[in-house]
Amino acid sequence: MRFGLKADNLLERVADWLNLAPQPLAHAFFGMMASRTLMAGERLGMFAALADGSATVEELAARLKLSPEGTRALLEALEACDAVERKKGRYRMADRARRWLDPRSPQYVGGFLDFNYTQWEWWSHMEEAVRTGESVDIHRFTPDDPRWRSYIHAMHQMARLSAPEVVRSIPLPRGARHVLDLGGAHGWFAAELCRRNRGVKATVLDLEGSVRVGREIISQAGLSHLVTHQAGDLLTSELGGPYDGVLLFQVMHHLSPAQNVALLRRVRTALTHKGTLAVLEYLREDVEKPPSAAPLIGLHYFLTSKAAAYTPAEMEGFLGDAGFRIESARPVRHLPLQTLLIARPE
């Protein structure tokens, strides 16, 4: 996936082709505006209100206790972002957006939009991070910090989109009984894997702040009989075992190369001889290939963990050094830039 702007007409396409318009300015200015427009639509309750039916500017402003002038300006901007539609003076949620922005939808991602306020604050430290090499370190909040709740719920909403596809591609050994989800937070991938494989139960090992929220998510879904949470640091806590499967989802980009190899070696000793290691990660292309949007994710990882988005070759190296062989690698269709690796002990 590449990040860019879409021309509305032939004149704009020609201007873009001839490099007549300042694309860096457009990325910075319009990207910023589109992001905050969608975030504000979520936080101010516009999407939830319009999910119930169409409304005029005045009706929506009165219902949400907003100024009519500001409501009109935001609705027009949301229309430009394809989030709402206008017909005969009334606004409604756009059909394509309803799947993602209606709070009643199973694919609702409003929590992730709201979490962007936290991520926006993190990105305000980018220049300092680049100058000093020091990250924000988003995993060192105290357990009762409210940012854990918005963080884990946002990740849960993303996991719901891809979990059915992902777990279908994870082959557990015959007679599997127990899997370990390292850094699994909400535990949703583990829960889906258990539901798909009868008799399997899972343990999620994560930091205390993450575990508190994850337990609530699993309990509210009525899945506590399948998934249990254990507080700990995956870099230092005893892993236990042996396990028939280990999930390492979106963890390795938070770690340095040396930390990844050390963790994978510990995972190998915690697995049964025929156990399955499933790794889900954003992978960036090799440097020789044309860039996509993946380096933006890599910069995000540098900012928040002082780590990186790794290439497929680097991941293969980490796994090989730890005594694993990769059996398969496949992109995840429901979430761009993510790849699922299946590996087993050599």
mmCIF file of C-alpha atoms in Angstrom:
data_model
loop_
_atom_site.group_PDB
_atom_site.id
_atom_site.type_symbol
_atom_site.label_atom_id
_atom_site.label_comp_id
_atom_site.label_asym_id
_atom_site.label_seq_id
_atom_site.Cartn_x
_atom_site.Cartn_y
_atom_site.Cartn_z
ATOM 1 C CA MET A 1 0.000 0.000 0.000
ATOM 2 C CA ARG A 2 1.281 3.442 -0.947
ATOM 3 C CA PHE A 3 0.381 6.684 0.768
ATOM 4 C CA GLY A 4 -0.759 9.466 -1.541
ATOM 5 C CA LEU A 5 -3.414 11.917 -2.668
ATOM 6 C CA LYS A 6 -6.165 11.296 -5.200
ATOM 7 C CA ALA A 7 -6.690 13.800 -7.995
ATOM 8 C CA ASP A 8 -10.315 14.859 -8.522
ATOM 9 C CA ASN A 9 -10.070 15.766 -12.202
ATOM 10 C CA LEU A 10 -7.853 15.719 -15.292
ATOM 11 C CA LEU A 11 -6.322 19.104 -14.502
ATOM 12 C CA GLU A 12 -5.204 17.936 -11.085
ATOM 13 C CA ARG A 13 -3.806 14.691 -12.534
ATOM 14 C CA VAL A 14 -1.791 16.651 -15.094
ATOM 15 C CA ALA A 15 -0.547 19.033 -12.394
ATOM 16 C CA ASP A 16 0.553 16.089 -10.294
ATOM 17 C CA TRP A 17 2.267 14.382 -13.251
ATOM 18 C CA LEU A 18 4.157 17.568 -14.131
ATOM 19 C CA ASN A 19 5.035 18.164 -10.463
ATOM 20 C CA LEU A 20 3.377 21.580 -10.553
ATOM 21 C CA ALA A 21 1.721 21.276 -7.140
ATOM 22 C CA PRO A 22 3.697 21.019 -3.874
ATOM 23 C CA GLN A 23 2.857 17.446 -2.861
ATOM 24 C CA PRO A 24 4.823 17.632 0.441
ATOM 25 C CA LEU A 25 2.625 20.547 1.488
ATOM 26 C CA ALA A 26 -0.505 18.643 0.482
ATOM 27 C CA HIS A 27 0.557 15.573 2.464
ATOM 28 C CA ALA A 28 1.341 17.619 5.569
ATOM 29 C CA PHE A 29 -1.616 19.981 5.472
ATOM 30 C CA PHE A 30 -4.457 17.866 4.078
ATOM 31 C CA GLY A 31 -3.265 14.709 5.840
ATOM 32 C CA MET A 32 -3.375 16.561 9.154
ATOM 33 C CA MET A 33 -6.825 18.000 8.445
ATOM 34 C CA ALA A 34 -8.349 14.703 7.323
ATOM 35 C CA SER A 35 -7.020 12.920 10.391
ATOM 36 C CA ARG A 36 -8.345 15.426 12.904
ATOM 37 C CA THR A 37 -11.666 15.724 11.047
ATOM 38 C CA LEU A 38 -12.362 12.007 11.437
ATOM 39 C CA MET A 39 -11.100 11.981 15.021
ATOM 40 C CA ALA A 40 -13.376 14.902 15.919
ATOM 41 C CA GLY A 41 -16.362 13.279 14.232
ATOM 42 C CA GLU A 42 -15.891 10.272 16.501
ATOM 43 C CA ARG A 43 -15.148 12.118 19.739
ATOM 44 C CA LEU A 44 -17.995 14.603 19.337
ATOM 45 C CA GLY A 45 -20.480 11.790 18.757
ATOM 46 C CA MET A 46 -21.437 12.626 15.173
ATOM 47 C CA PHE A 47 -21.029 9.111 13.837
ATOM 48 C CA ALA A 48 -23.068 7.563 16.637
ATOM 49 C CA ALA A 49 -25.800 10.156 16.139
ATOM 50 C CA LEU A 50 -25.971 9.731 12.358
ATOM 51 C CA ALA A 51 -26.007 5.948 12.710
ATOM 52 C CA ASP A 52 -29.555 6.359 14.038
ATOM 53 C CA GLY A 53 -30.722 8.316 10.996
ATOM 54 C CA SER A 54 -30.262 11.491 8.986
ATOM 55 C CA ALA A 55 -30.309 14.953 10.551
ATOM 56 C CA THR A 56 -29.994 18.597 9.612
ATOM 57 C CA VAL A 57 -27.118 20.698 10.887
ATOM 58 C CA GLU A 58 -29.400 22.355 13.418
ATOM 59 C CA GLU A 59 -30.844 19.053 14.668
ATOM 60 C CA LEU A 60 -27.413 17.519 15.095
ATOM 61 C CA ALA A 61 -25.985 20.605 16.793
ATOM 62 C CA ALA A 62 -28.835 20.692 19.296
ATOM 63 C CA ARG A 63 -28.647 16.969 19.996
ATOM 64 C CA LEU A 64 -24.873 17.007 20.587
ATOM 65 C CA LYS A 65 -24.768 20.450 22.236
ATOM 66 C CA LEU A 66 -22.470 21.900 19.576
ATOM 67 C CA SER A 67 -22.447 25.254 17.822
ATOM 68 C CA PRO A 68 -24.393 25.219 14.533
ATOM 69 C CA GLU A 69 -21.509 26.948 12.728
ATOM 70 C CA GLY A 70 -18.934 24.430 13.906
ATOM 71 C CA THR A 71 -21.276 21.514 13.232
ATOM 72 C CA ARG A 72 -21.818 22.644 9.652
ATOM 73 C CA ALA A 73 -18.093 23.089 9.015
ATOM 74 C CA LEU A 74 -17.244 19.660 10.460
ATOM 75 C CA LEU A 75 -20.037 17.886 8.568
ATOM 76 C CA GLU A 76 -18.866 19.405 5.291
ATOM 77 C CA ALA A 77 -15.328 18.251 6.051
ATOM 78 C CA LEU A 78 -16.579 14.757 6.947
ATOM 79 C CA GLU A 79 -18.386 14.687 3.611
ATOM 80 C CA ALA A 80 -15.081 15.478 1.901
ATOM 81 C CA CYS A 81 -13.589 12.497 3.772
ATOM 82 C CA ASP A 82 -16.384 10.206 2.450
ATOM 83 C CA ALA A 83 -17.634 9.587 5.993
ATOM 84 C CA VAL A 84 -21.062 11.262 5.587
ATOM 85 C CA GLU A 85 -23.389 12.166 2.736
ATOM 86 C CA ARG A 86 -25.716 15.118 2.245
ATOM 87 C CA LYS A 87 -29.072 15.086 0.486
ATOM 88 C CA LYS A 88 -31.652 17.875 0.504
ATOM 89 C CA GLY A 89 -30.068 19.581 3.480
ATOM 90 C CA ARG A 90 -29.857 16.462 5.635
ATOM 91 C CA TYR A 91 -26.741 14.501 6.536
ATOM 92 C CA ARG A 92 -26.503 10.752 6.897
ATOM 93 C CA MET A 93 -23.680 8.278 7.360
ATOM 94 C CA ALA A 94 -22.170 7.210 4.029
ATOM 95 C CA ASP A 95 -23.007 3.614 3.129
ATOM 96 C CA ARG A 96 -19.362 2.547 2.780
ATOM 97 C CA ALA A 97 -18.451 4.223 6.063
ATOM 98 C CA ARG A 98 -21.264 2.639 8.080
ATOM 99 C CA ARG A 99 -19.402 -0.663 8.352
ATOM 100 C CA TRP A 100 -16.522 1.077 10.134
ATOM 101 C CA LEU A 101 -18.151 4.002 11.937
ATOM 102 C CA ASP A 102 -21.503 2.696 13.170
ATOM 103 C CA PRO A 103 -20.952 1.714 16.846
ATOM 104 C CA ARG A 104 -23.338 -1.210 16.371
ATOM 105 C CA SER A 105 -21.239 -2.723 13.577
ATOM 106 C CA PRO A 106 -18.974 -5.709 14.389
ATOM 107 C CA GLN A 107 -16.300 -3.933 12.301
ATOM 108 C CA TYR A 108 -16.575 -0.637 14.208
ATOM 109 C CA VAL A 109 -13.218 1.175 14.513
ATOM 110 C CA GLY A 110 -14.289 4.330 16.319
ATOM 111 C CA GLY A 111 -12.207 3.389 19.326
ATOM 112 C CA PHE A 112 -9.105 3.393 17.170
ATOM 113 C CA LEU A 113 -10.004 6.842 15.832
ATOM 114 C CA ASP A 114 -10.336 8.103 19.393
ATOM 115 C CA PHE A 115 -7.027 6.425 20.326
ATOM 116 C CA ASN A 116 -5.423 8.612 17.656
ATOM 117 C CA TYR A 117 -5.579 11.505 20.124
ATOM 118 C CA THR A 118 -3.050 9.608 22.226
ATOM 119 C CA GLN A 119 -0.986 8.711 19.180
ATOM 120 C CA TRP A 120 -1.099 12.348 18.034
ATOM 121 C CA GLU A 121 0.485 13.336 21.337
ATOM 122 C CA TRP A 122 3.169 10.666 20.879
ATOM 123 C CA TRP A 123 4.001 12.008 17.433
ATOM 124 C CA SER A 124 4.476 15.498 18.865
ATOM 125 C CA HIS A 125 7.752 14.102 20.257
ATOM 126 C CA MET A 126 9.052 12.959 16.861
ATOM 127 C CA GLU A 127 11.675 15.663 16.387
ATOM 128 C CA GLU A 128 13.105 15.064 19.849
ATOM 129 C CA ALA A 129 13.192 11.305 19.258
ATOM 130 C CA VAL A 130 15.064 11.719 15.977
ATOM 131 C CA ARG A 131 17.557 14.138 17.562
ATOM 132 C CA THR A 132 18.253 12.063 20.670
ATOM 133 C CA GLY A 133 17.385 8.515 19.624
ATOM 134 C CA GLU A 134 15.145 8.189 22.690
ATOM 135 C CA SER A 135 11.614 6.831 22.218
ATOM 136 C CA VAL A 136 8.356 7.682 23.979
ATOM 137 C CA ASP A 137 8.289 4.116 25.428
ATOM 138 C CA ILE A 138 4.537 3.606 25.368
ATOM 139 C CA HIS A 139 4.640 0.395 27.431
ATOM 140 C CA ARG A 140 5.964 1.984 30.634
ATOM 141 C CA PHE A 141 2.761 3.681 31.720
ATOM 142 C CA THR A 142 1.591 2.810 35.230
ATOM 143 C CA PRO A 143 -1.068 0.048 35.252
ATOM 144 C CA ASP A 144 -3.857 2.481 36.177
ATOM 145 C CA ASP A 145 -2.982 4.996 33.426
ATOM 146 C CA PRO A 146 -6.170 5.576 31.340
ATOM 147 C CA ARG A 147 -4.124 5.341 28.146
ATOM 148 C CA TRP A 148 -3.988 1.564 28.578
ATOM 149 C CA ARG A 149 -7.756 1.348 28.134
ATOM 150 C CA SER A 150 -7.876 3.361 24.918
ATOM 151 C CA TYR A 151 -4.773 1.562 23.611
ATOM 152 C CA ILE A 152 -5.968 -2.000 24.195
ATOM 153 C CA HIS A 153 -9.542 -1.341 23.037
ATOM 154 C CA ALA A 154 -8.169 0.199 19.832
ATOM 155 C CA MET A 155 -5.986 -2.870 19.251
ATOM 156 C CA HIS A 156 -8.966 -5.110 19.975
ATOM 157 C CA GLN A 157 -11.016 -3.388 17.288
ATOM 158 C CA MET A 158 -8.230 -3.992 14.792
ATOM 159 C CA ALA A 159 -7.887 -7.630 15.867
ATOM 160 C CA ARG A 160 -11.586 -8.328 15.319
ATOM 161 C CA LEU A 161 -11.163 -7.471 11.645
ATOM 162 C CA SER A 162 -8.432 -9.987 10.918
ATOM 163 C CA ALA A 163 -8.680 -12.663 13.633
ATOM 164 C CA PRO A 164 -10.940 -15.116 11.727
ATOM 165 C CA GLU A 165 -8.655 -14.995 8.685
ATOM 166 C CA VAL A 166 -5.496 -15.257 10.770
ATOM 167 C CA VAL A 167 -6.471 -18.231 12.946
ATOM 168 C CA ARG A 168 -7.592 -20.227 9.893
ATOM 169 C CA SER A 169 -3.966 -20.143 8.797
ATOM 170 C CA ILE A 170 -2.457 -21.385 12.087
ATOM 171 C CA PRO A 171 -2.028 -25.190 12.051
ATOM 172 C CA LEU A 172 -1.795 -26.560 15.587
ATOM 173 C CA PRO A 173 -0.450 -30.086 16.092
ATOM 174 C CA ARG A 174 -2.912 -32.925 16.518
ATOM 175 C CA GLY A 175 -4.254 -33.136 20.058
ATOM 176 C CA ALA A 176 -3.222 -29.573 20.936
ATOM 177 C CA ARG A 177 -4.353 -28.436 24.379
ATOM 178 C CA HIS A 178 -2.586 -25.229 25.403
ATOM 179 C CA VAL A 179 -1.260 -22.155 23.609
ATOM 180 C CA LEU A 180 0.622 -19.114 24.894
ATOM 181 C CA ASP A 181 -0.136 -15.630 23.574
ATOM 182 C CA LEU A 182 2.861 -13.399 24.277
ATOM 183 C CA GLY A 183 2.002 -9.719 24.509
ATOM 184 C CA GLY A 184 -1.529 -10.632 23.442
ATOM 185 C CA ALA A 185 -3.235 -7.818 25.417
ATOM 186 C CA HIS A 186 -6.947 -8.203 24.544
ATOM 187 C CA GLY A 187 -6.502 -11.932 23.906
ATOM 188 C CA TRP A 188 -8.832 -11.882 20.917
ATOM 189 C CA PHE A 189 -6.557 -13.820 18.568
ATOM 190 C CA ALA A 190 -6.064 -16.469 21.240
ATOM 191 C CA ALA A 191 -9.812 -16.642 21.850
ATOM 192 C CA GLU A 192 -10.571 -17.124 18.155
ATOM 193 C CA LEU A 193 -7.888 -19.829 17.938
ATOM 194 C CA CYS A 194 -9.413 -21.676 20.902
ATOM 195 C CA ARG A 195 -12.907 -21.448 19.460
ATOM 196 C CA ARG A 196 -11.648 -22.893 16.200
ATOM 197 C CA ASN A 197 -9.734 -25.752 17.858
ATOM 198 C CA ARG A 198 -11.892 -27.680 20.325
ATOM 199 C CA GLY A 199 -10.185 -28.541 23.582
ATOM 200 C CA VAL A 200 -7.565 -25.785 23.300
ATOM 201 C CA LYS A 201 -7.130 -23.153 25.996
ATOM 202 C CA ALA A 202 -4.843 -20.141 26.028
ATOM 203 C CA THR A 203 -2.794 -18.063 28.423
ATOM 204 C CA VAL A 204 -2.065 -14.420 27.591
ATOM 205 C CA LEU A 205 1.120 -13.005 29.103
ATOM 206 C CA ASP A 206 1.356 -9.220 29.074
ATOM 207 C CA LEU A 207 2.047 -6.173 31.229
ATOM 208 C CA GLU A 208 -0.307 -5.451 34.128
ATOM 209 C CA GLY A 209 -1.937 -2.390 32.551
ATOM 210 C CA SER A 210 -2.676 -4.351 29.387
ATOM 211 C CA VAL A 211 -3.861 -7.453 31.243
ATOM 212 C CA ARG A 212 -6.423 -5.498 33.281
ATOM 213 C CA VAL A 213 -8.175 -4.328 30.125
ATOM 214 C CA GLY A 214 -7.755 -7.645 28.310
ATOM 215 C CA ARG A 215 -9.452 -9.560 31.116
ATOM 216 C CA GLU A 216 -12.456 -7.262 30.858
ATOM 217 C CA ILE A 217 -12.707 -7.729 27.084
ATOM 218 C CA ILE A 218 -12.553 -11.520 27.344
ATOM 219 C CA SER A 219 -14.976 -11.598 30.279
ATOM 220 C CA GLN A 220 -17.521 -9.403 28.525
ATOM 221 C CA ALA A 221 -17.339 -11.737 25.517
ATOM 222 C CA GLY A 222 -18.043 -14.740 27.779
ATOM 223 C CA LEU A 223 -14.722 -16.394 26.891
ATOM 224 C CA SER A 224 -12.951 -16.511 30.254
ATOM 225 C CA HIS A 225 -13.255 -20.310 30.238
ATOM 226 C CA LEU A 226 -10.970 -20.389 27.195
ATOM 227 C CA VAL A 227 -8.536 -17.527 27.784
ATOM 228 C CA THR A 228 -6.792 -16.506 30.997
ATOM 229 C CA HIS A 229 -4.512 -13.514 31.485
ATOM 230 C CA GLN A 230 -1.248 -13.487 33.393
ATOM 231 C CA ALA A 231 0.612 -10.286 34.254
ATOM 232 C CA GLY A 232 4.316 -10.253 33.476
ATOM 233 C CA ASP A 233 7.091 -9.000 31.230
ATOM 234 C CA LEU A 234 7.630 -11.309 28.264
ATOM 235 C CA LEU A 235 11.344 -10.425 28.267
ATOM 236 C CA THR A 236 11.922 -11.637 31.825
ATOM 237 C CA SER A 237 8.956 -13.688 33.054
ATOM 238 C CA GLU A 238 9.032 -17.474 33.075
ATOM 239 C CA LEU A 239 7.102 -18.727 30.065
ATOM 240 C CA GLY A 240 6.241 -22.160 31.412
ATOM 241 C CA GLY A 241 5.082 -24.829 29.013
ATOM 242 C CA PRO A 242 5.356 -26.962 27.103
ATOM 243 C CA TYR A 243 2.862 -25.342 24.721
ATOM 244 C CA ASP A 244 1.399 -26.663 21.507
ATOM 245 C CA GLY A 245 1.458 -23.179 20.036
ATOM 246 C CA VAL A 246 2.827 -19.734 20.749
ATOM 247 C CA LEU A 247 1.426 -16.510 19.308
ATOM 248 C CA LEU A 248 3.844 -13.611 18.902
ATOM 249 C CA PHE A 249 1.643 -10.963 17.329
ATOM 250 C CA GLN A 250 2.883 -7.414 16.706
ATOM 251 C CA VAL A 251 5.552 -7.764 19.383
ATOM 252 C CA MET A 252 8.851 -8.089 17.533
ATOM 253 C CA HIS A 253 8.758 -4.553 16.136
ATOM 254 C CA HIS A 254 8.904 -3.312 19.743
ATOM 255 C CA LEU A 255 12.191 -5.156 20.343
ATOM 256 C CA SER A 256 15.773 -4.851 19.193
ATOM 257 C CA PRO A 257 17.343 -7.625 17.061
ATOM 258 C CA ALA A 258 19.174 -9.047 20.078
ATOM 259 C CA GLN A 259 16.003 -9.005 22.187
ATOM 260 C CA ASN A 260 14.064 -10.759 19.439
ATOM 261 C CA VAL A 261 16.580 -13.596 19.136
ATOM 262 C CA ALA A 262 16.755 -14.027 22.910
ATOM 263 C CA LEU A 263 12.960 -14.129 23.209
ATOM 264 C CA LEU A 264 12.598 -16.574 20.320
ATOM 265 C CA ARG A 265 15.134 -18.917 21.913
ATOM 266 C CA ARG A 266 13.078 -18.940 25.101
ATOM 267 C CA VAL A 267 9.930 -19.546 23.055
ATOM 268 C CA ARG A 268 11.608 -22.530 21.398
ATOM 269 C CA THR A 269 12.256 -24.179 24.754
ATOM 270 C CA ALA A 270 8.644 -23.529 25.776
ATOM 271 C CA LEU A 271 7.207 -25.279 22.700
ATOM 272 C CA THR A 272 6.579 -28.976 22.211
ATOM 273 C CA HIS A 273 8.694 -30.684 19.561
ATOM 274 C CA LYS A 274 5.903 -30.302 16.987
ATOM 275 C CA GLY A 275 4.594 -27.033 18.337
ATOM 276 C CA THR A 276 3.614 -24.084 16.151
ATOM 277 C CA LEU A 277 5.024 -20.567 16.393
ATOM 278 C CA ALA A 278 2.814 -17.959 14.711
ATOM 279 C CA VAL A 279 4.290 -14.497 14.177
ATOM 280 C CA LEU A 280 2.147 -11.598 12.947
ATOM 281 C CA GLU A 281 4.048 -8.460 11.971
ATOM 282 C CA TYR A 282 4.157 -5.401 9.777
ATOM 283 C CA LEU A 283 7.068 -6.092 7.444
ATOM 284 C CA ARG A 284 8.846 -3.478 5.405
ATOM 285 C CA GLU A 285 10.332 -4.145 1.973
ATOM 286 C CA ASP A 286 14.000 -4.726 1.345
ATOM 287 C CA VAL A 287 15.780 -1.433 0.785
ATOM 288 C CA GLU A 288 16.238 -2.081 -2.937
ATOM 289 C CA LYS A 289 12.499 -2.159 -3.583
ATOM 290 C CA PRO A 290 10.325 0.952 -4.165
ATOM 291 C CA PRO A 291 8.969 2.213 -0.840
ATOM 292 C CA SER A 292 5.368 1.761 0.275
ATOM 293 C CA ALA A 293 3.647 3.145 3.347
ATOM 294 C CA ALA A 294 5.433 0.550 5.508
ATOM 295 C CA PRO A 295 8.341 2.905 6.399
ATOM 296 C CA LEU A 296 5.785 5.199 8.044
ATOM 297 C CA ILE A 297 4.912 2.288 10.318
ATOM 298 C CA GLY A 298 8.620 1.772 10.897
ATOM 299 C CA LEU A 299 9.013 5.393 11.962
ATOM 300 C CA HIS A 300 6.064 4.944 14.337
ATOM 301 C CA TYR A 301 7.795 1.941 15.896
ATOM 302 C CA PHE A 302 11.023 3.904 16.284
ATOM 303 C CA LEU A 303 9.124 6.683 18.025
ATOM 304 C CA THR A 304 7.147 4.452 20.371
ATOM 305 C CA SER A 305 9.607 1.621 21.063
ATOM 306 C CA LYS A 306 13.014 2.656 19.721
ATOM 307 C CA ALA A 307 12.763 -0.367 17.434
ATOM 308 C CA ALA A 308 11.799 -0.893 13.802
ATOM 309 C CA ALA A 309 9.635 -2.569 11.197
ATOM 310 C CA TYR A 310 11.805 -5.428 10.002
ATOM 311 C CA THR A 311 12.266 -6.884 6.526
ATOM 312 C CA PRO A 312 11.351 -10.491 5.670
ATOM 313 C CA ALA A 313 15.068 -11.320 5.485
ATOM 314 C CA GLU A 314 15.655 -9.905 8.963
ATOM 315 C CA MET A 315 12.737 -11.889 10.390
ATOM 316 C CA GLU A 316 14.052 -15.056 8.780
ATOM 317 C CA GLY A 317 17.418 -14.349 10.363
ATOM 318 C CA PHE A 318 15.961 -13.877 13.849
ATOM 319 C CA LEU A 319 13.988 -17.096 13.591
ATOM 320 C CA GLY A 320 16.898 -19.062 12.139
ATOM 321 C CA ASP A 321 19.278 -17.900 14.871
ATOM 322 C CA ALA A 322 16.762 -19.087 17.450
ATOM 323 C CA GLY A 323 16.405 -22.538 15.887
ATOM 324 C CA PHE A 324 13.182 -22.128 13.895
ATOM 325 C CA ARG A 325 12.406 -22.834 10.276
ATOM 326 C CA ILE A 326 9.693 -20.860 8.479
ATOM 327 C CA GLU A 327 7.028 -23.071 6.949
ATOM 328 C CA SER A 328 4.875 -20.369 5.392
ATOM 329 C CA ALA A 329 4.486 -16.621 5.053
ATOM 330 C CA ARG A 330 1.280 -14.998 3.860
ATOM 331 C CA PRO A 331 -0.093 -11.455 3.825
ATOM 332 C CA VAL A 332 -3.242 -10.768 5.838
ATOM 333 C CA ARG A 333 -5.947 -9.598 3.474
ATOM 334 C CA HIS A 334 -8.090 -7.775 6.027
ATOM 335 C CA LEU A 335 -5.305 -5.538 7.338
ATOM 336 C CA PRO A 336 -2.726 -4.084 4.952
ATOM 337 C CA LEU A 337 1.014 -4.544 5.477
ATOM 338 C CA GLN A 338 0.636 -7.414 7.967
ATOM 339 C CA THR A 339 2.236 -10.796 7.319
ATOM 340 C CA LEU A 340 1.616 -14.064 9.154
ATOM 341 C CA LEU A 341 4.660 -16.319 9.536
ATOM 342 C CA ILE A 342 4.298 -19.948 10.605
ATOM 343 C CA ALA A 343 7.462 -21.530 11.996
ATOM 344 C CA ARG A 344 8.459 -24.707 13.803
ATOM 345 C CA PRO A 345 11.505 -25.797 15.808
ATOM 346 C CA GLU A 346 14.232 -27.328 13.671
#
